Coordinates of N, CA and C in Angstrom, one line a residue:
Chain A
X1 N -22.9 -26.7 -7.7 CA -22.3 -25.5 -7.3 C -20.9 -25.4 -7.6
X2 N -20.6 -24.6 -8.6 CA -19.1 -24.6 -9.1 C -18.3 -23.8 -8.0
X3 N -17.4 -24.4 -7.3 CA -16.5 -23.8 -6.3 C -15.3 -23.0 -7.0
X4 N -15.0 -23.3 -8.1 CA -13.9 -22.7 -8.8 C -14.4 -22.3 -10.2
X5 N -14.4 -21.1 -10.6 CA -14.9 -20.5 -11.6 C -13.9 -19.9 -12.7
X6 N -13.9 -20.3 -13.9 CA -13.0 -19.4 -14.9 C -14.1 -19.0 -15.9
X7 N -14.5 -17.7 -15.8 CA -15.6 -17.2 -16.4 C -15.2 -16.8 -17.9
X8 N -14.1 -16.8 -18.4 CA -13.7 -16.6 -19.7 C -13.4 -17.9 -20.5
X9 N -14.3 -18.3 -21.4 CA -14.0 -19.6 -22.0 C -12.9 -19.5 -22.9
X10 N -12.7 -18.3 -23.5 CA -11.5 -18.2 -24.3 C -10.8 -16.9 -24.3
X11 N -9.6 -16.8 -24.7 CA -8.8 -15.5 -24.7 C -7.9 -15.4 -25.9
X12 N -7.8 -14.4 -26.6 CA -7.0 -14.3 -27.8 C -6.1 -13.2 -27.6
X13 N -4.7 -13.5 -27.8 CA -3.6 -12.5 -27.4 C -2.6 -12.4 -28.6
X14 N -2.1 -11.2 -28.8 CA -1.0 -11.1 -29.8 C 0.2 -11.4 -29.1
X15 N 1.2 -12.3 -30.0 CA 2.5 -12.8 -29.6 C 3.2 -11.5 -29.0
X16 N 3.8 -11.8 -27.8 CA 4.7 -10.5 -27.2 C 3.9 -9.8 -26.2
X17 N 2.7 -9.9 -26.3 CA 1.9 -9.0 -25.2 C 1.5 -10.1 -24.0
X18 N 1.0 -9.3 -23.2 CA 0.5 -10.1 -21.9 C -0.7 -10.9 -21.9
X19 N -0.8 -12.0 -21.3 CA -2.1 -12.8 -21.3 C -2.4 -12.9 -19.9
X20 N -3.8 -12.5 -19.5 CA -4.1 -12.6 -18.2 C -5.3 -13.6 -18.1
X21 N -5.1 -14.5 -17.3 CA -6.4 -15.5 -17.2 C -6.7 -15.4 -15.7
X22 N -8.0 -15.5 -15.6 CA -8.6 -15.3 -14.3 C -9.5 -16.4 -13.7
X23 N -9.5 -16.5 -12.4 CA -10.2 -17.6 -11.7 C -10.7 -17.1 -10.5
X24 N -11.9 -17.4 -10.1 CA -12.6 -17.1 -8.8 C -13.0 -18.3 -8.2
X25 N -13.1 -18.1 -6.7 CA -13.4 -19.3 -6.0 C -14.4 -18.9 -5.0
X26 N -15.1 -20.0 -4.4 CA -16.1 -19.7 -3.4 C -15.8 -20.2 -2.1
X27 N -15.0 -21.2 -2.0 CA -14.8 -21.9 -0.8 C -13.6 -21.2 0.0
X28 N -13.9 -20.7 1.1 CA -12.9 -19.9 1.8 C -11.9 -20.9 2.6
X29 N -12.3 -22.1 2.6 CA -11.3 -23.2 3.1 C -10.0 -23.5 2.0
X30 N -10.2 -23.1 0.9 CA -9.2 -23.4 -0.1 C -7.9 -22.5 0.2
X31 N -6.8 -23.4 0.3 CA -5.5 -22.6 0.8 C -4.3 -22.9 -0.1
X32 N -4.6 -23.6 -1.2 CA -3.6 -24.0 -2.2 C -4.2 -23.9 -3.6
X33 N -3.4 -23.1 -4.6 CA -4.0 -22.9 -5.8 C -3.0 -23.3 -6.9
X34 N -3.5 -24.0 -8.0 CA -2.5 -24.3 -9.1 C -3.1 -24.1 -10.4
X35 N -2.2 -23.7 -11.2 CA -2.6 -23.7 -12.6 C -2.0 -24.8 -13.4
X36 N -2.8 -25.2 -14.3 CA -2.4 -26.4 -15.1 C -2.6 -26.1 -16.7
X37 N -1.7 -26.5 -17.5 CA -1.8 -26.3 -18.8 C -2.2 -27.6 -19.7
X38 N -3.0 -27.4 -20.7 CA -3.3 -28.8 -21.4 C -3.3 -28.5 -22.9
X39 N -2.5 -29.3 -23.6 CA -2.5 -29.4 -25.1 C -3.6 -30.5 -25.5
X40 N -4.1 -30.4 -26.7 CA -4.9 -31.4 -27.3 C -4.4 -32.8 -27.2
X41 N -5.2 -33.7 -26.8 CA -4.7 -35.1 -26.7 C -3.7 -35.4 -25.8
X42 N -3.5 -34.4 -24.8 CA -2.4 -34.7 -23.7 C -3.2 -34.5 -22.5
X43 N -2.6 -35.1 -21.4 CA -3.0 -34.7 -20.1 C -2.6 -33.5 -19.6
X44 N -3.2 -32.9 -18.7 CA -2.8 -31.5 -18.1 C -1.4 -31.7 -17.5
X45 N -0.6 -30.6 -17.6 CA 0.6 -30.6 -17.0 C 0.7 -29.4 -16.0
X46 N 1.4 -29.6 -14.9 CA 1.4 -28.5 -13.8 C 2.3 -27.1 -14.4
X47 N 1.8 -26.1 -14.0 CA 2.5 -24.8 -14.5 C 3.0 -24.1 -13.4
X48 N 2.2 -23.8 -12.4 CA 2.7 -22.9 -11.4 C 1.4 -22.9 -10.3
X49 N 2.0 -22.9 -9.0 CA 1.1 -22.8 -7.8 C 1.3 -21.6 -6.8
X50 N 0.4 -21.5 -6.0 CA 0.6 -20.4 -4.9 C -0.1 -20.9 -3.7
X51 N 0.6 -20.7 -2.6 CA -0.2 -21.0 -1.2 C -0.8 -19.8 -0.8
X52 N -1.9 -20.0 0.2 CA -2.6 -18.7 0.5 C -1.9 -17.8 1.5
X53 N -0.6 -18.2 1.9 CA -0.1 -17.2 2.7 C 0.9 -16.3 1.9
X54 N 0.8 -16.5 0.5 CA 1.5 -15.4 -0.3 C 0.4 -14.7 -1.2
X55 N 0.9 -13.6 -1.8 CA 0.0 -13.1 -2.7 C 0.5 -12.9 -4.2
X56 N 1.6 -13.6 -4.3 CA 2.3 -13.6 -5.5 C 3.3 -14.7 -5.8
X57 N 3.5 -15.4 -6.8 CA 4.5 -16.3 -7.1 C 4.9 -16.2 -8.5
X58 N 6.1 -16.2 -8.8 CA 6.7 -16.0 -10.2 C 7.6 -17.2 -10.6
X59 N 7.5 -17.6 -12.0 CA 8.5 -18.5 -12.4 C 8.6 -18.1 -13.9
X60 N 9.7 -17.5 -14.1 CA 9.9 -17.3 -15.6 C 8.9 -16.2 -16.2
X61 N 8.3 -16.6 -17.2 CA 7.3 -15.7 -17.9 C 6.0 -15.7 -17.1
X62 N 5.8 -16.7 -16.2 CA 4.5 -16.9 -15.5 C 4.5 -16.4 -14.1
X63 N 3.5 -15.6 -13.7 CA 3.3 -15.0 -12.4 C 1.8 -15.3 -12.1
X64 N 1.6 -15.8 -10.9 CA 0.2 -16.0 -10.2 C 0.1 -15.0 -9.1
X65 N -1.0 -14.3 -9.1 CA -1.3 -13.4 -8.2 C -2.7 -13.9 -7.5
X66 N -2.5 -13.7 -6.0 CA -3.8 -14.3 -5.2 C -4.3 -13.1 -4.5
X67 N -5.7 -12.9 -4.5 CA -6.4 -11.9 -3.7 C -7.4 -12.5 -2.9
X68 N -7.0 -12.8 -1.8 CA -7.7 -13.8 -0.7 C -9.1 -13.0 -0.5
X69 N -9.3 -11.8 -0.2 CA -10.2 -10.9 0.2 C -11.2 -11.1 -1.0
X70 N -11.0 -11.0 -2.2 CA -11.8 -11.1 -3.3 C -11.9 -12.6 -3.8
X71 N -11.3 -13.4 -3.2 CA -11.3 -14.7 -3.6 C -11.1 -14.9 -5.1
X72 N -10.0 -14.4 -5.6 CA -9.7 -14.3 -7.0 C -8.2 -14.5 -7.1
X73 N -7.9 -15.2 -8.2 CA -6.5 -15.3 -8.6 C -6.4 -15.2 -10.0
X74 N -5.2 -14.9 -10.6 CA -5.0 -14.6 -11.9 C -3.6 -15.2 -12.4
X75 N -3.5 -15.6 -13.6 CA -2.2 -15.9 -14.1 C -1.7 -15.1 -15.2
X76 N -0.5 -14.4 -15.2 CA 0.0 -13.7 -16.0 C 1.1 -14.3 -16.9
X77 N 1.1 -14.1 -18.1 CA 2.0 -14.7 -19.0 C 2.6 -13.6 -19.8
X78 N 3.9 -13.3 -19.7 CA 4.6 -12.2 -20.2 C 6.1 -12.6 -20.5
X79 N 6.4 -12.4 -21.9 CA 5.6 -12.2 -23.0 C 5.0 -13.5 -23.6
X80 N 3.7 -13.4 -24.1 CA 3.0 -14.5 -24.6 C 3.7 -15.1 -25.9
X81 N 3.7 -16.4 -26.1 CA 4.3 -17.0 -27.2 C 3.3 -17.9 -27.9
X82 N 3.5 -18.2 -29.1 CA 2.4 -19.0 -29.8 C 2.3 -20.4 -29.2
X83 N 3.5 -20.9 -28.6 CA 3.5 -22.2 -27.8 C 2.7 -22.2 -26.6
X84 N 2.2 -21.0 -26.2 CA 1.6 -21.0 -25.0 C 0.0 -21.3 -25.3
X85 N -0.4 -21.4 -26.6 CA -1.5 -21.7 -26.9 C -2.1 -22.9 -26.4
X86 N -3.0 -23.1 -25.7 CA -3.6 -24.2 -24.8 C -4.7 -23.9 -24.0
X87 N -5.4 -24.9 -23.3 CA -6.3 -24.7 -22.4 C -5.5 -24.7 -21.1
X88 N -6.0 -23.5 -20.3 CA -5.4 -23.4 -18.9 C -6.5 -23.6 -17.9
X89 N -6.2 -24.5 -16.9 CA -7.1 -25.0 -15.7 C -6.8 -24.3 -14.6
X90 N -7.5 -23.6 -13.7 CA -7.3 -23.2 -12.4 C -7.7 -24.3 -11.5
X91 N -6.9 -24.7 -10.4 CA -7.5 -25.7 -9.4 C -7.1 -25.4 -8.0
X92 N -7.9 -25.8 -7.2 CA -7.8 -25.3 -5.7 C -8.0 -26.6 -4.8
X93 N -7.2 -26.3 -3.7 CA -7.2 -27.5 -2.6 C -7.6 -26.9 -1.3
X94 N -8.2 -27.6 -0.5 CA -8.5 -27.2 0.8 C -7.6 -27.7 1.9
X95 N -6.6 -28.6 1.4 CA -5.8 -29.2 2.3 C -4.5 -29.7 1.5
X96 N -3.3 -29.3 2.0 CA -2.2 -29.9 1.3 C -2.2 -31.3 1.0
X97 N -2.0 -31.8 -0.2 CA -2.0 -33.2 -0.5 C -3.3 -33.7 -0.8
X98 N -4.4 -32.9 -0.7 CA -5.7 -33.4 -0.8 C -6.3 -33.2 -2.1
X99 N -7.5 -33.3 -2.3 CA -8.2 -33.5 -3.7 C -8.2 -31.9 -4.3
X100 N -8.0 -31.9 -5.6 CA -8.1 -30.6 -6.3 C -9.6 -30.4 -6.7
X101 N -10.1 -29.4 -6.8 CA -11.3 -28.9 -7.5 C -10.9 -27.9 -8.7
X102 N -11.4 -28.2 -9.7 CA -10.8 -27.6 -11.2 C -12.1 -26.6 -11.6
X103 N -11.5 -25.6 -12.1 CA -12.4 -24.8 -13.0 C -12.6 -25.4 -14.4
X104 N -13.4 -24.7 -15.2 CA -14.0 -25.4 -16.4 C -12.8 -25.0 -17.5
X105 N -11.7 -24.2 -17.3 CA -10.7 -24.0 -18.2 C -10.9 -22.8 -19.1
X106 N -9.8 -22.2 -19.6 CA -9.9 -21.0 -20.5 C -8.9 -21.5 -21.6
X107 N -9.4 -21.2 -22.8 CA -8.6 -21.6 -24.0 C -8.0 -20.3 -24.4
X108 N -6.6 -20.4 -24.5 CA -5.8 -19.3 -24.8 C -5.2 -19.4 -26.2
X109 N -5.4 -18.5 -27.1 CA -4.7 -18.6 -28.4 C -3.9 -17.2 -28.4
X110 N -2.6 -17.5 -28.8 CA -1.7 -16.6 -29.0 C -1.3 -16.5 -30.6
X111 N -1.7 -15.4 -30.9 CA -1.5 -15.2 -32.5 C -0.1 -14.6 -32.9
X112 N 0.5 -15.2 -33.8 CA 1.9 -14.6 -34.2 C 1.6 -13.5 -35.5
Chain B
X1 N 11.9 -42.7 -16.2 CA 10.8 -42.5 -15.7 C 9.6 -42.4 -16.7
X2 N 8.5 -43.4 -16.7 CA 7.5 -43.1 -17.7 C 6.4 -42.1 -17.1
X3 N 6.4 -41.9 -15.7 CA 5.4 -41.2 -15.0 C 4.0 -41.8 -14.8
X4 N 3.0 -41.2 -15.4 CA 1.7 -42.0 -15.3 C 1.3 -42.4 -16.7
X5 N 0.9 -43.7 -16.8 CA 0.7 -44.4 -18.0 C -0.8 -44.9 -18.1
X6 N -1.5 -44.7 -19.1 CA -2.9 -45.1 -19.3 C -3.1 -45.8 -20.3
X7 N -3.9 -47.0 -20.3 CA -4.2 -47.8 -21.5 C -5.7 -48.1 -21.3
X8 N -6.5 -48.3 -22.4 CA -6.1 -47.8 -23.8 C -6.1 -46.3 -24.1
X9 N -5.7 -45.9 -25.2 CA -5.8 -44.5 -25.6 C -7.3 -44.2 -26.1
X10 N -7.7 -45.0 -26.8 CA -9.1 -44.9 -27.2 C -9.9 -46.1 -27.1
X11 N -11.4 -46.1 -26.9 CA -12.1 -47.2 -26.9 C -13.6 -46.8 -27.1
X12 N -14.2 -47.7 -27.9 CA -15.5 -47.5 -28.2 C -16.3 -48.7 -27.7
X13 N -17.3 -48.4 -26.6 CA -18.1 -49.4 -26.1 C -19.5 -49.4 -26.6
X14 N -20.2 -50.6 -26.6 CA -21.8 -50.5 -26.7 C -22.4 -50.3 -25.4
X15 N -23.6 -49.8 -25.4 CA -24.4 -49.6 -24.1 C -24.5 -51.0 -23.5
X16 N -24.0 -51.0 -22.2 CA -24.3 -52.3 -21.4 C -23.0 -53.2 -21.3
X17 N -22.0 -52.9 -22.1 CA -20.8 -53.5 -22.0 C -20.0 -53.0 -20.9
X18 N -18.9 -53.8 -20.3 CA -18.1 -53.2 -19.2 C -16.6 -53.2 -19.7
X19 N -15.9 -52.4 -19.1 CA -14.3 -52.4 -19.5 C -13.6 -51.9 -18.2
X20 N -12.3 -52.1 -18.2 CA -11.3 -51.4 -17.3 C -10.4 -50.7 -17.9
X21 N -10.3 -49.4 -17.4 CA -9.3 -48.6 -17.8 C -8.2 -48.6 -16.8
X22 N -6.9 -48.9 -17.5 CA -5.8 -49.1 -16.7 C -4.9 -47.8 -16.5
X23 N -4.4 -47.7 -15.3 CA -3.4 -46.7 -14.8 C -2.4 -47.1 -14.1
X24 N -1.0 -46.7 -14.3 CA 0.1 -47.0 -13.5 C 1.0 -45.9 -13.3
X25 N 1.5 -45.9 -12.3 CA 2.6 -44.8 -12.1 C 3.8 -45.4 -11.5
X26 N 5.1 -44.7 -11.9 CA 6.4 -45.3 -11.3 C 7.1 -44.2 -10.5
X27 N 6.4 -43.4 -9.9 CA 6.9 -42.2 -9.0 C 6.9 -42.6 -7.6
X28 N 6.3 -43.9 -7.3 CA 6.2 -44.3 -5.8 C 5.2 -43.3 -5.2
X29 N 4.2 -42.8 -5.9 CA 3.2 -41.7 -5.2 C 2.3 -42.4 -4.4
X30 N 1.9 -42.0 -3.3 CA 0.8 -42.7 -2.4 C -0.6 -42.4 -3.0
X31 N -0.7 -41.1 -3.5 CA -2.1 -40.7 -3.9 C -2.3 -40.9 -5.3
X32 N -3.5 -41.4 -5.7 CA -3.8 -41.6 -7.1 C -5.4 -41.2 -7.3
X33 N -5.6 -40.7 -8.5 CA -6.9 -40.1 -8.8 C -7.4 -40.4 -10.1
X34 N -8.7 -40.7 -10.4 CA -9.3 -40.8 -11.6 C -10.4 -39.5 -11.6
X35 N -10.2 -38.8 -12.9 CA -11.0 -37.8 -13.3 C -11.7 -38.2 -14.7
X36 N -12.8 -37.5 -15.0 CA -13.3 -37.4 -16.2 C -13.5 -35.9 -16.7
X37 N -13.4 -35.7 -18.0 CA -13.5 -34.4 -18.5 C -14.6 -34.3 -19.7
X38 N -15.6 -33.6 -19.6 CA -16.5 -33.6 -20.6 C -16.4 -32.3 -21.4
X39 N -16.8 -32.1 -22.5 CA -16.4 -31.0 -23.4 C -16.9 -29.8 -22.7
X40 N -15.9 -28.7 -22.7 CA -16.3 -27.4 -22.1 C -16.3 -27.5 -20.5
X41 N -16.1 -28.5 -19.9 CA -16.2 -28.7 -18.5 C -14.7 -28.9 -18.1
X42 N -14.5 -28.6 -16.6 CA -13.3 -29.0 -15.9 C -13.3 -30.4 -15.7
X43 N -12.3 -30.7 -14.8 CA -12.0 -32.2 -14.6 C -12.9 -32.4 -13.3
X44 N -13.5 -33.6 -13.4 CA -14.4 -33.9 -12.2 C -13.9 -35.2 -11.6
X45 N -13.7 -35.3 -10.3 CA -13.1 -36.4 -9.7 C -14.0 -37.5 -9.4
X46 N -13.5 -38.6 -9.9 CA -14.5 -39.8 -9.9 C -14.3 -40.7 -8.6
X47 N -12.9 -41.1 -8.4 CA -12.4 -41.8 -7.3 C -11.1 -41.4 -7.0
X48 N -10.6 -41.5 -5.8 CA -9.2 -41.4 -5.4 C -8.8 -42.3 -4.3
X49 N -7.5 -42.4 -4.2 CA -6.9 -43.4 -3.3 C -5.7 -42.8 -2.6
X50 N -5.7 -42.9 -1.3 CA -4.6 -42.3 -0.5 C -3.3 -43.4 -0.3
X51 N -3.5 -44.7 -0.8 CA -2.7 -45.6 -0.5 C -3.1 -46.9 -0.9
X52 N -2.4 -48.0 -1.0 CA -2.8 -49.3 -1.4 C -3.7 -49.8 -0.4
X53 N -4.9 -50.3 -0.9 CA -6.0 -50.9 -0.2 C -7.0 -49.9 0.4
X54 N -6.8 -48.5 -0.1 CA -7.5 -47.6 0.4 C -8.2 -46.6 -0.7
X55 N -9.4 -46.7 -0.9 CA -10.1 -45.8 -2.0 C -11.2 -45.1 -1.3
X56 N -11.7 -44.1 -2.1 CA -12.9 -43.3 -1.7 C -13.4 -42.5 -2.9
X57 N -14.8 -42.4 -2.8 CA -15.5 -41.8 -3.7 C -15.1 -40.2 -4.0
X58 N -15.2 -39.6 -5.2 CA -15.1 -38.5 -5.5 C -16.4 -37.7 -5.7
X59 N -16.5 -36.9 -6.7 CA -17.6 -36.0 -6.9 C -18.7 -36.7 -7.9
X60 N -18.3 -37.6 -8.6 CA -19.0 -38.4 -9.7 C -18.8 -39.8 -9.8
X61 N -19.0 -40.6 -8.6 CA -18.5 -42.0 -8.6 C -19.5 -43.0 -9.2
X62 N -20.8 -42.6 -9.4 CA -21.8 -43.6 -9.9 C -21.5 -44.1 -11.3
X63 N -21.6 -45.4 -11.2 CA -21.3 -46.2 -12.5 C -19.9 -46.7 -12.7
X64 N -19.0 -46.5 -11.7 CA -17.7 -46.6 -11.6 C -17.0 -47.4 -10.4
X65 N -16.1 -48.2 -10.4 CA -15.5 -48.8 -9.4 C -14.0 -48.8 -9.6
X66 N -13.4 -48.8 -8.4 CA -11.9 -48.8 -8.4 C -11.3 -49.8 -7.4
X67 N -10.1 -50.3 -7.6 CA -9.4 -51.0 -6.6 C -8.0 -50.5 -6.6
X68 N -7.3 -50.7 -5.5 CA -5.9 -50.3 -5.5 C -5.1 -51.3 -4.6
X69 N -4.7 -52.3 -5.3 CA -3.9 -53.6 -4.7 C -2.5 -53.2 -4.5
X70 N -1.9 -52.3 -5.4 CA -0.5 -52.0 -5.2 C -0.4 -50.5 -5.3
X71 N 0.8 -50.0 -4.9 CA 1.1 -48.4 -4.9 C 0.9 -48.0 -6.4
X72 N 1.5 -48.9 -7.3 CA 1.8 -48.5 -8.8 C 0.4 -48.4 -9.6
X73 N -0.6 -49.2 -9.4 CA -1.7 -49.5 -10.3 C -3.0 -49.0 -9.8
X74 N -3.8 -48.5 -10.4 CA -5.1 -47.8 -9.9 C -6.3 -48.1 -11.0
X75 N -6.7 -49.2 -11.3 CA -7.6 -49.5 -12.6 C -9.0 -48.9 -12.1
X76 N -9.6 -48.4 -13.2 CA -11.0 -47.8 -13.1 C -11.9 -48.8 -13.8
X77 N -13.0 -49.4 -13.1 CA -13.9 -50.4 -13.8 C -15.2 -49.5 -14.2
X78 N -15.7 -49.8 -15.5 CA -17.0 -49.4 -15.7 C -17.9 -50.6 -15.9
X79 N -18.9 -50.7 -15.3 CA -19.9 -51.7 -15.4 C -21.1 -51.2 -16.1
X80 N -21.8 -51.9 -17.0 CA -23.0 -51.5 -17.6 C -22.9 -50.1 -18.4
X81 N -21.9 -50.0 -19.2 CA -21.6 -48.6 -19.9 C -22.9 -48.0 -20.3
X82 N -22.9 -46.6 -20.1 CA -24.1 -45.8 -20.6 C -23.6 -44.7 -21.3
X83 N -24.4 -44.1 -22.3 CA -23.9 -43.0 -23.1 C -23.3 -41.8 -22.3
X84 N -24.0 -41.6 -21.0 CA -23.4 -40.5 -20.1 C -22.0 -40.7 -19.8
X85 N -21.5 -41.8 -20.1 CA -20.0 -42.2 -19.6 C -19.1 -41.8 -20.7
X86 N -19.6 -41.3 -21.9 CA -18.6 -41.0 -22.9 C -18.0 -39.8 -22.4
X87 N -16.7 -39.9 -22.5 CA -15.8 -38.8 -21.9 C -14.4 -39.1 -22.0
X88 N -13.6 -38.1 -21.7 CA -12.1 -38.3 -21.4 C -11.7 -38.6 -20.2
X89 N -11.0 -39.8 -20.0 CA -10.8 -40.1 -18.5 C -9.3 -39.9 -18.3
X90 N -8.8 -39.1 -17.2 CA -7.5 -38.8 -16.9 C -7.1 -39.6 -15.4
X91 N -6.0 -40.2 -15.5 CA -5.7 -40.8 -14.2 C -4.5 -39.8 -13.7
X92 N -4.2 -39.6 -12.5 CA -3.2 -38.9 -12.0 C -2.6 -39.4 -10.6
X93 N -1.4 -39.0 -10.4 CA -0.9 -39.5 -9.1 C -0.2 -38.1 -8.4
X94 N 0.1 -38.2 -7.0 CA 0.8 -37.2 -6.4 C 1.4 -37.7 -5.1
X95 N 2.4 -37.0 -4.6 CA 2.9 -37.3 -3.4 C 2.5 -36.0 -2.4
X96 N 2.0 -34.9 -3.0 CA 1.5 -33.7 -2.2 C 0.4 -33.1 -3.0
X97 N 0.4 -31.9 -3.2 CA -0.7 -31.3 -3.8 C -0.6 -31.4 -5.3
X98 N 0.6 -31.2 -5.9 CA 0.9 -31.2 -7.2 C 0.5 -32.6 -7.8
X99 N -0.5 -32.7 -8.7 CA -0.8 -33.9 -9.3 C -0.1 -33.9 -10.8
X100 N 0.2 -35.3 -11.0 CA 0.8 -35.5 -12.3 C -0.1 -36.4 -13.1
X101 N -0.3 -36.0 -14.3 CA -1.5 -36.6 -15.2 C -1.0 -37.7 -16.1
X102 N -1.7 -38.6 -16.5 CA -1.5 -39.4 -17.6 C -2.1 -38.7 -18.8
X103 N -1.9 -39.4 -20.2 CA -2.3 -38.7 -21.4 C -3.7 -39.0 -21.6
X104 N -4.5 -39.7 -20.9 CA -6.0 -39.8 -21.0 C -6.4 -40.9 -22.0
X105 N -7.6 -41.4 -21.7 CA -8.3 -42.3 -22.5 C -9.6 -41.7 -22.9
X106 N -9.8 -41.8 -24.3 CA -11.1 -41.2 -24.8 C -12.0 -42.5 -25.0
X107 N -13.0 -42.3 -24.3 CA -14.1 -43.4 -24.3 C -15.4 -42.8 -25.0
X108 N -15.9 -43.7 -25.9 CA -17.3 -43.4 -26.5 C -18.0 -44.5 -26.2
X109 N -19.3 -44.3 -25.7 CA -20.3 -45.4 -25.4 C -21.4 -45.1 -26.4
X110 N -21.7 -46.1 -27.3 CA -22.9 -45.9 -28.3 C -24.0 -47.0 -28.3

């Protein structure tokens, strides 16, 4: 039973345009959500996070939106750059400091 | 700060062999984790530790063992390697919810 789902295996976007990556979850106990970015042959690196008490968190070109009623979050990258091409994982936690549950990832390709 | 380090980077094992994947962190984090990532899948938690001397099973612990004798080190032991254990293994550490990952170990069992 996948508790965190990223239904789009891949996404292709033109440089300068917006990239929107989506994530759905089923466990209503999740209260903290993170996005990780992964380049080939490297470990995942933390990108941005959001607590369930917020509906938006912004960090430079990256914004995460959380819709608790729909159990859905999205990551917006504006403007997209070729260096953003990577695999993006959504992750969720039911307790601060506790284990993370990861989605399967979305491959983002930004074309120049 | 080296962060989280893992050795080896690559390894090929024959079925039935055993090996230990090493993981170390220099951030004085209490929490440490082992994940495996199979092609097209997310990271699955194998084992985790909330401090020295304390370990617990994750989602996919079968075929693995861990120990945590120090805050810094969290080795993962594979006994009787099987082809199903072919995967990329990531170690991570955290002091809160944000986890820091090592570069991974690519393991092939043939």
